[in-house]
Amino acid sequence: MLRFIVRRLLQLIPTLGGLSILLFVWLQRLPGGPEYALLPDDATAEQRAELRRSLGLDEPVMVQYLAFLRRIAQGDLGTSLTTGRAVTEEFLTRFPATVELSVTAMLIAVTAGIPLGYLAARRRGSVLDVAAVGGSLLGICTPVFFLAFILKVVFAEKLGILPSAFRLSPGTNRTDLSGLVVLDGLRTGEFDVVWNALLHLALPGVALASIPLAVIVRMTRASVLEVVGEDYVRTANAKGLHRNTVRTRHVMRNALLPVVTSVGLLTGALFSGAVLTESVFAFPGIGSFIYEATQTRDYPVLTGFILLIATMYVFINLLVDISYSLLDPRVRAQ
Amino acid sequence: MPTTPSSQNRSESREGTKAPEPADSRDGHTPLLGRRAAKVDRLAELMGRREEGGHGAGVWRTAFDRMRRSPMAITGAVIVAVFVVVALFSPVIAPYEPVAQTWGDEVFPNRSVFVGPRAENWLGLDNLGRDQFSRMVIGARQTLLVGVVATLVGFGVGALLGGAAGAAAVLGGRWGRQVDNLVMRVIDMMLALPTLLLAVTVAALVGPSLTTVMIAVGVAQVPIFARLLRGAMLSQGSRDYVLAARALGVRKHRIALVHILPNSLGPVIVQSTLTLATAIIDAAALSYLGLGNPDPAFPEWGTMLADAQRFLSSAPQLAVYPALAIIVTALGFTLLGEAMREALDPKLRK
């Protein structure tokens, strides 16, 4: 197990290294370098050249790349062109909001998707099955931002039962421990804040959950159908094991393996969805900030955020593989 | 007595197998290797036929037969056919110019005055007094263009990378495996970026335009195609016909291109159908992010939907038409692709 983790961690190095080269080349190719972004429009050509020299941009590419790596290693991803704050700082202040939203969406998707997929498989061909399969196809084919807008118009603007923007109602006082509003509220006992935050999470959470939910229902259904036909399930039933035991120990344990993988991969897709969902609901996470950065062409923010998200995505996939090998002894043996 | 017809039959069939040989020697003074290659090609063809044959029909043929009976496939095919016909003949179908603000004095978005469906404008007017139906029809063409080109980009680049990696891994020995490893690390890196972010990166770099959307969405699909083709080629690489071809000394690039590749394309073709759906949805998302085509002369469903969001509470129909069009079209391609995948997957046959 340890060797497996170490090997996977070592494999991370070339992946992240390659990614950094890609991003570095991308940074180099950007139109209008920092000499245009940092200096006023009427600066002379000499001033611009001087700034390039002081930033080391006249050095050979290899030297620049090493300097870029050194800056990254020190946690310096540059400065936002619009807010003037460090990219890492911007990321850290917004990241908890996105984590909270993504976890909410994933919880909705998993808690609804797995039972739904199981029931659809066990009652194959029933109304429930057709509805689950049809609904999940529809969910995959609906643009996330459109769904988000519909939810916003219906539940927030027409019915007025749920808030349509931000993480908390304006003027809410709370003790900030980690940036995770719900968790902080539970720890400090401010349950009104928790309730307030959950209400604000409801609409963006459902919108963001749509695609993972659809995928999980389909995966679970297909996977359960395959496992139910296996010999060991028949054996277990023939031995007279209780239905619940067969379901949890034999069917679900095997059927959930591919689902676990897809949950990991879906977490990456969640970041894409977050860009759209957060911008619709003015949710102050990294997604809405990336949206703003695309509007203002804030390149340091874009590259920095993408590097951080990609790194996280790679780590999430590592965690998925580890959990996979915990669940499936056959993977461990290889 | 009964042995005679059967032996006759056999000799006949043997002659049938030999038949192409004289043709081969005729078409050129092919060196030994070439003639061998021709023989092996024939062998692989026969093997392939027998392998697929089973019940006298090819794998594509049986898949097609299965699809004809599947309501999912028929629904998908009908949607896709209608979409493609509308897209191809859109200038003929559209009753008005999509950019003409003919009824501009009847619509006042600021005062929430919109015009709904009526006899002359089947789907009403948009916020600038243009005929919504004409814009939807012309938009189908743009949407099809985005979907097809993006898929071709993803398919082309992905198949090139995946095919090279797969061929190298199967036939290239130790060096080949290293090439494969290198290419796959690059692919993994691309997979490590969420598709929309990858697309946003490309789009932000090139600037907003229709080409940007097509390239961006296409690039995001490259790793999927590459992995798929490589996987299929690896599984084909261990088949007997490849071994036979190698044993007979067929050149490696010929084995890769003529023997392995055609047999590996099935899953990739299925994936392109599914990718068309993804491409249309992703293109809409990029348009919403303001990276789509800014030229109003070429309405595109994603851009129309993004523009209509501003009036969602006063004139929801402006957003609902393009949204429905996107959903239904994506659904059509998804249904067709899923049905194809099921029809080709022996595990799912009943």
PDB file of C-alpha atoms in Angstrom, chain B residues 69-233:
ATOM      1  CA  ARG B  69     -34.858  -2.159 -33.492  1.00  0.00           C
ATOM      2  CA  SER B  70     -33.831   0.186 -30.687  1.00  0.00           C
ATOM      3  CA  PRO B  71     -36.256   3.041 -29.980  1.00  0.00           C
ATOM      4  CA  MET B  72     -33.359   4.974 -28.448  1.00  0.00           C
ATOM      5  CA  ALA B  73     -31.369   4.834 -31.676  1.00  0.00           C
ATOM      6  CA  ILE B  74     -34.361   5.733 -33.843  1.00  0.00           C
ATOM      7  CA  THR B  75     -35.276   8.743 -31.679  1.00  0.00           C
ATOM      8  CA  GLY B  76     -31.679   9.911 -31.746  1.00  0.00           C
ATOM      9  CA  ALA B  77     -31.315   9.378 -35.481  1.00  0.00           C
ATOM     10  CA  VAL B  78     -34.527  11.284 -36.233  1.00  0.00           C
ATOM     11  CA  ILE B  79     -33.477  14.249 -34.064  1.00  0.00           C
ATOM     12  CA  VAL B  80     -30.028  14.306 -35.628  1.00  0.00           C
ATOM     13  CA  ALA B  81     -31.437  14.012 -39.153  1.00  0.00           C
ATOM     14  CA  VAL B  82     -33.902  16.884 -38.615  1.00  0.00           C
ATOM     15  CA  PHE B  83     -31.142  19.011 -37.098  1.00  0.00           C
ATOM     16  CA  VAL B  84     -28.732  18.356 -39.971  1.00  0.00           C
ATOM     17  CA  VAL B  85     -31.375  19.017 -42.648  1.00  0.00           C
ATOM     18  CA  VAL B  86     -32.415  22.283 -40.981  1.00  0.00           C
ATOM     19  CA  ALA B  87     -28.773  23.297 -40.637  1.00  0.00           C
ATOM     20  CA  LEU B  88     -27.885  22.503 -44.247  1.00  0.00           C
ATOM     21  CA  PHE B  89     -30.903  24.206 -45.784  1.00  0.00           C
ATOM     22  CA  SER B  90     -31.227  27.004 -43.240  1.00  0.00           C
ATOM     23  CA  PRO B  91     -30.998  29.913 -45.743  1.00  0.00           C
ATOM     24  CA  VAL B  92     -33.901  28.375 -47.680  1.00  0.00           C
ATOM     25  CA  ILE B  93     -35.993  27.607 -44.594  1.00  0.00           C
ATOM     26  CA  ALA B  94     -35.497  30.893 -42.752  1.00  0.00           C
ATOM     27  CA  PRO B  95     -38.308  33.261 -43.814  1.00  0.00           C
ATOM     28  CA  TYR B  96     -36.417  36.472 -42.942  1.00  0.00           C
ATOM     29  CA  GLU B  97     -32.882  37.794 -42.688  1.00  0.00           C
ATOM     30  CA  PRO B  98     -31.557  36.864 -39.218  1.00  0.00           C
ATOM     31  CA  VAL B  99     -30.013  40.335 -38.755  1.00  0.00           C
ATOM     32  CA  ALA B 100     -32.845  42.473 -40.125  1.00  0.00           C
ATOM     33  CA  GLN B 101     -34.333  44.539 -37.288  1.00  0.00           C
ATOM     34  CA  THR B 102     -37.560  44.822 -39.274  1.00  0.00           C
ATOM     35  CA  TRP B 103     -39.857  45.073 -36.247  1.00  0.00           C
ATOM     36  CA  GLY B 104     -37.439  47.088 -34.102  1.00  0.00           C
ATOM     37  CA  ASP B 105     -40.154  49.633 -33.230  1.00  0.00           C
ATOM     38  CA  GLU B 106     -42.395  47.003 -31.627  1.00  0.00           C
ATOM     39  CA  VAL B 107     -39.978  45.713 -28.985  1.00  0.00           C
ATOM     40  CA  PHE B 108     -38.862  47.709 -25.951  1.00  0.00           C
ATOM     41  CA  PRO B 109     -36.695  45.601 -23.631  1.00  0.00           C
ATOM     42  CA  ASN B 110     -36.335  48.487 -21.167  1.00  0.00           C
ATOM     43  CA  ARG B 111     -40.095  48.602 -20.619  1.00  0.00           C
ATOM     44  CA  SER B 112     -40.420  44.799 -20.814  1.00  0.00           C
ATOM     45  CA  VAL B 113     -42.403  45.019 -24.045  1.00  0.00           C
ATOM     46  CA  PHE B 114     -41.789  41.893 -26.112  1.00  0.00           C
ATOM     47  CA  VAL B 115     -43.639  40.319 -29.012  1.00  0.00           C
ATOM     48  CA  GLY B 116     -44.504  36.642 -28.707  1.00  0.00           C
ATOM     49  CA  PRO B 117     -45.405  34.148 -31.431  1.00  0.00           C
ATOM     50  CA  ARG B 118     -47.736  35.413 -34.157  1.00  0.00           C
ATOM     51  CA  ALA B 119     -48.633  34.573 -37.768  1.00  0.00           C
ATOM     52  CA  GLU B 120     -45.723  36.363 -39.421  1.00  0.00           C
ATOM     53  CA  ASN B 121     -43.121  35.581 -36.728  1.00  0.00           C
ATOM     54  CA  TRP B 122     -43.656  32.005 -35.619  1.00  0.00           C
ATOM     55  CA  LEU B 123     -41.489  32.312 -32.536  1.00  0.00           C
ATOM     56  CA  GLY B 124     -41.963  36.026 -31.949  1.00  0.00           C
ATOM     57  CA  LEU B 125     -39.287  38.706 -31.972  1.00  0.00           C
ATOM     58  CA  ASP B 126     -36.028  38.969 -30.081  1.00  0.00           C
ATOM     59  CA  ASN B 127     -34.940  41.960 -28.024  1.00  0.00           C
ATOM     60  CA  LEU B 128     -33.879  43.914 -31.129  1.00  0.00           C
ATOM     61  CA  GLY B 129     -36.996  43.188 -33.171  1.00  0.00           C
ATOM     62  CA  ARG B 130     -35.471  40.420 -35.259  1.00  0.00           C
ATOM     63  CA  ASP B 131     -37.403  37.316 -36.276  1.00  0.00           C
ATOM     64  CA  GLN B 132     -36.622  34.685 -33.660  1.00  0.00           C
ATOM     65  CA  PHE B 133     -37.551  31.738 -35.894  1.00  0.00           C
ATOM     66  CA  SER B 134     -35.113  32.825 -38.622  1.00  0.00           C
ATOM     67  CA  ARG B 135     -32.388  33.292 -36.053  1.00  0.00           C
ATOM     68  CA  MET B 136     -33.003  29.846 -34.603  1.00  0.00           C
ATOM     69  CA  VAL B 137     -32.839  28.236 -38.054  1.00  0.00           C
ATOM     70  CA  ILE B 138     -29.663  30.052 -39.068  1.00  0.00           C
ATOM     71  CA  GLY B 139     -28.310  29.308 -35.595  1.00  0.00           C
ATOM     72  CA  ALA B 140     -28.676  25.574 -36.259  1.00  0.00           C
ATOM     73  CA  ARG B 141     -26.113  25.884 -39.025  1.00  0.00           C
ATOM     74  CA  GLN B 142     -23.602  27.684 -36.778  1.00  0.00           C
ATOM     75  CA  THR B 143     -24.183  25.187 -33.995  1.00  0.00           C
ATOM     76  CA  LEU B 144     -23.662  22.248 -36.355  1.00  0.00           C
ATOM     77  CA  LEU B 145     -20.511  23.903 -37.675  1.00  0.00           C
ATOM     78  CA  VAL B 146     -19.122  24.390 -34.159  1.00  0.00           C
ATOM     79  CA  GLY B 147     -19.986  20.840 -33.157  1.00  0.00           C
ATOM     80  CA  VAL B 148     -18.579  19.188 -36.268  1.00  0.00           C
ATOM     81  CA  VAL B 149     -15.374  21.212 -36.479  1.00  0.00           C
ATOM     82  CA  ALA B 150     -14.690  20.874 -32.750  1.00  0.00           C
ATOM     83  CA  THR B 151     -15.235  17.131 -32.977  1.00  0.00           C
ATOM     84  CA  LEU B 152     -12.981  16.901 -36.027  1.00  0.00           C
ATOM     85  CA  VAL B 153     -10.246  18.818 -34.174  1.00  0.00           C
ATOM     86  CA  GLY B 154     -10.545  16.530 -31.152  1.00  0.00           C
ATOM     87  CA  PHE B 155     -10.800  13.427 -33.330  1.00  0.00           C
ATOM     88  CA  GLY B 156      -7.917  14.431 -35.614  1.00  0.00           C
ATOM     89  CA  VAL B 157      -5.382  15.470 -33.015  1.00  0.00           C
ATOM     90  CA  GLY B 158      -6.492  12.846 -30.513  1.00  0.00           C
ATOM     91  CA  ALA B 159      -6.387  10.021 -33.047  1.00  0.00           C
ATOM     92  CA  LEU B 160      -2.960  11.138 -34.223  1.00  0.00           C
ATOM     93  CA  LEU B 161      -1.541  11.177 -30.688  1.00  0.00           C
ATOM     94  CA  GLY B 162      -3.358   8.065 -29.511  1.00  0.00           C
ATOM     95  CA  GLY B 163      -2.687   6.194 -32.728  1.00  0.00           C
ATOM     96  CA  ALA B 164       1.013   7.004 -32.616  1.00  0.00           C
ATOM     97  CA  ALA B 165       1.220   5.976 -28.963  1.00  0.00           C
ATOM     98  CA  GLY B 166      -0.751   2.798 -29.539  1.00  0.00           C
ATOM     99  CA  ALA B 167       1.242   1.780 -32.599  1.00  0.00           C
ATOM    100  CA  ALA B 168       4.526   2.521 -30.832  1.00  0.00           C
ATOM    101  CA  ALA B 169       3.487   0.524 -27.783  1.00  0.00           C
ATOM    102  CA  VAL B 170       2.350  -2.490 -29.798  1.00  0.00           C
ATOM    103  CA  LEU B 171       5.058  -2.634 -32.451  1.00  0.00           C
ATOM    104  CA  GLY B 172       7.932  -0.423 -31.332  1.00  0.00           C
ATOM    105  CA  GLY B 173       9.578  -2.652 -28.746  1.00  0.00           C
ATOM    106  CA  ARG B 174      11.299  -1.004 -25.819  1.00  0.00           C
ATOM    107  CA  TRP B 175      11.696   2.337 -27.603  1.00  0.00           C
ATOM    108  CA  GLY B 176       8.095   2.266 -28.634  1.00  0.00           C
ATOM    109  CA  ARG B 177       6.934   1.744 -25.082  1.00  0.00           C
ATOM    110  CA  GLN B 178       8.953   4.772 -24.061  1.00  0.00           C
ATOM    111  CA  VAL B 179       7.394   6.871 -26.810  1.00  0.00           C
ATOM    112  CA  ASP B 180       3.990   5.632 -25.693  1.00  0.00           C
ATOM    113  CA  ASN B 181       4.799   6.510 -22.107  1.00  0.00           C
ATOM    114  CA  LEU B 182       5.850  10.024 -23.065  1.00  0.00           C
ATOM    115  CA  VAL B 183       2.780  10.687 -25.200  1.00  0.00           C
ATOM    116  CA  MET B 184       0.470   9.321 -22.530  1.00  0.00           C
ATOM    117  CA  ARG B 185       2.043  11.554 -19.863  1.00  0.00           C
ATOM    118  CA  VAL B 186       1.216  14.543 -22.088  1.00  0.00           C
ATOM    119  CA  ILE B 187      -2.323  13.228 -22.495  1.00  0.00           C
ATOM    120  CA  ASP B 188      -2.642  12.739 -18.726  1.00  0.00           C
ATOM    121  CA  MET B 189      -1.568  16.333 -18.276  1.00  0.00           C
ATOM    122  CA  MET B 190      -4.314  17.463 -20.609  1.00  0.00           C
ATOM    123  CA  LEU B 191      -6.770  15.234 -18.763  1.00  0.00           C
ATOM    124  CA  ALA B 192      -5.637  16.894 -15.538  1.00  0.00           C
ATOM    125  CA  LEU B 193      -7.277  20.101 -16.687  1.00  0.00           C
ATOM    126  CA  PRO B 194     -11.047  20.274 -16.409  1.00  0.00           C
ATOM    127  CA  THR B 195     -12.344  20.557 -20.003  1.00  0.00           C
ATOM    128  CA  LEU B 196     -14.054  23.896 -19.630  1.00  0.00           C
ATOM    129  CA  LEU B 197     -10.960  25.431 -18.031  1.00  0.00           C
ATOM    130  CA  LEU B 198      -8.858  24.058 -20.876  1.00  0.00           C
ATOM    131  CA  ALA B 199     -11.280  25.637 -23.304  1.00  0.00           C
ATOM    132  CA  VAL B 200     -11.300  28.915 -21.359  1.00  0.00           C
ATOM    133  CA  THR B 201      -7.497  28.949 -21.447  1.00  0.00           C
ATOM    134  CA  VAL B 202      -7.404  28.504 -25.197  1.00  0.00           C
ATOM    135  CA  ALA B 203     -10.210  30.983 -25.726  1.00  0.00           C
ATOM    136  CA  ALA B 204      -8.637  33.613 -23.489  1.00  0.00           C
ATOM    137  CA  LEU B 205      -5.408  33.255 -25.415  1.00  0.00           C
ATOM    138  CA  VAL B 206      -6.837  33.532 -28.925  1.00  0.00           C
ATOM    139  CA  GLY B 207      -9.627  36.018 -28.237  1.00  0.00           C
ATOM    140  CA  PRO B 208     -13.385  35.618 -28.668  1.00  0.00           C
ATOM    141  CA  SER B 209     -14.529  34.280 -32.041  1.00  0.00           C
ATOM    142  CA  LEU B 210     -16.271  31.285 -33.550  1.00  0.00           C
ATOM    143  CA  THR B 211     -12.893  29.757 -34.455  1.00  0.00           C
ATOM    144  CA  THR B 212     -11.809  30.127 -30.843  1.00  0.00           C
ATOM    145  CA  VAL B 213     -14.825  28.209 -29.599  1.00  0.00           C
ATOM    146  CA  MET B 214     -14.274  25.443 -32.144  1.00  0.00           C
ATOM    147  CA  ILE B 215     -10.575  25.065 -31.338  1.00  0.00           C
ATOM    148  CA  ALA B 216     -11.111  25.376 -27.590  1.00  0.00           C
ATOM    149  CA  VAL B 217     -13.877  22.794 -27.434  1.00  0.00           C
ATOM    150  CA  GLY B 218     -11.962  20.514 -29.795  1.00  0.00           C
ATOM    151  CA  VAL B 219      -8.723  20.695 -27.830  1.00  0.00           C
ATOM    152  CA  ALA B 220     -10.613  19.768 -24.678  1.00  0.00           C
ATOM    153  CA  GLN B 221     -11.707  16.528 -26.383  1.00  0.00           C
ATOM    154  CA  VAL B 222      -8.213  15.536 -27.594  1.00  0.00           C
ATOM    155  CA  PRO B 223      -7.179  13.493 -24.530  1.00  0.00           C
ATOM    156  CA  ILE B 224     -10.392  11.455 -24.589  1.00  0.00           C
ATOM    157  CA  PHE B 225      -9.964  10.448 -28.220  1.00  0.00           C
ATOM    158  CA  ALA B 226      -6.260   9.771 -27.735  1.00  0.00           C
ATOM    159  CA  ARG B 227      -6.803   7.476 -24.750  1.00  0.00           C
ATOM    160  CA  LEU B 228      -9.633   5.667 -26.446  1.00  0.00           C
ATOM    161  CA  LEU B 229      -7.785   4.924 -29.677  1.00  0.00           C
ATOM    162  CA  ARG B 230      -4.629   3.915 -27.831  1.00  0.00           C
ATOM    163  CA  GLY B 231      -6.576   1.542 -25.619  1.00  0.00           C
ATOM    164  CA  ALA B 232      -8.347  -0.031 -28.585  1.00  0.00           C
ATOM    165  CA  MET B 233      -5.062  -0.426 -30.469  1.00  0.00           C
TER     166      MET B 233
END
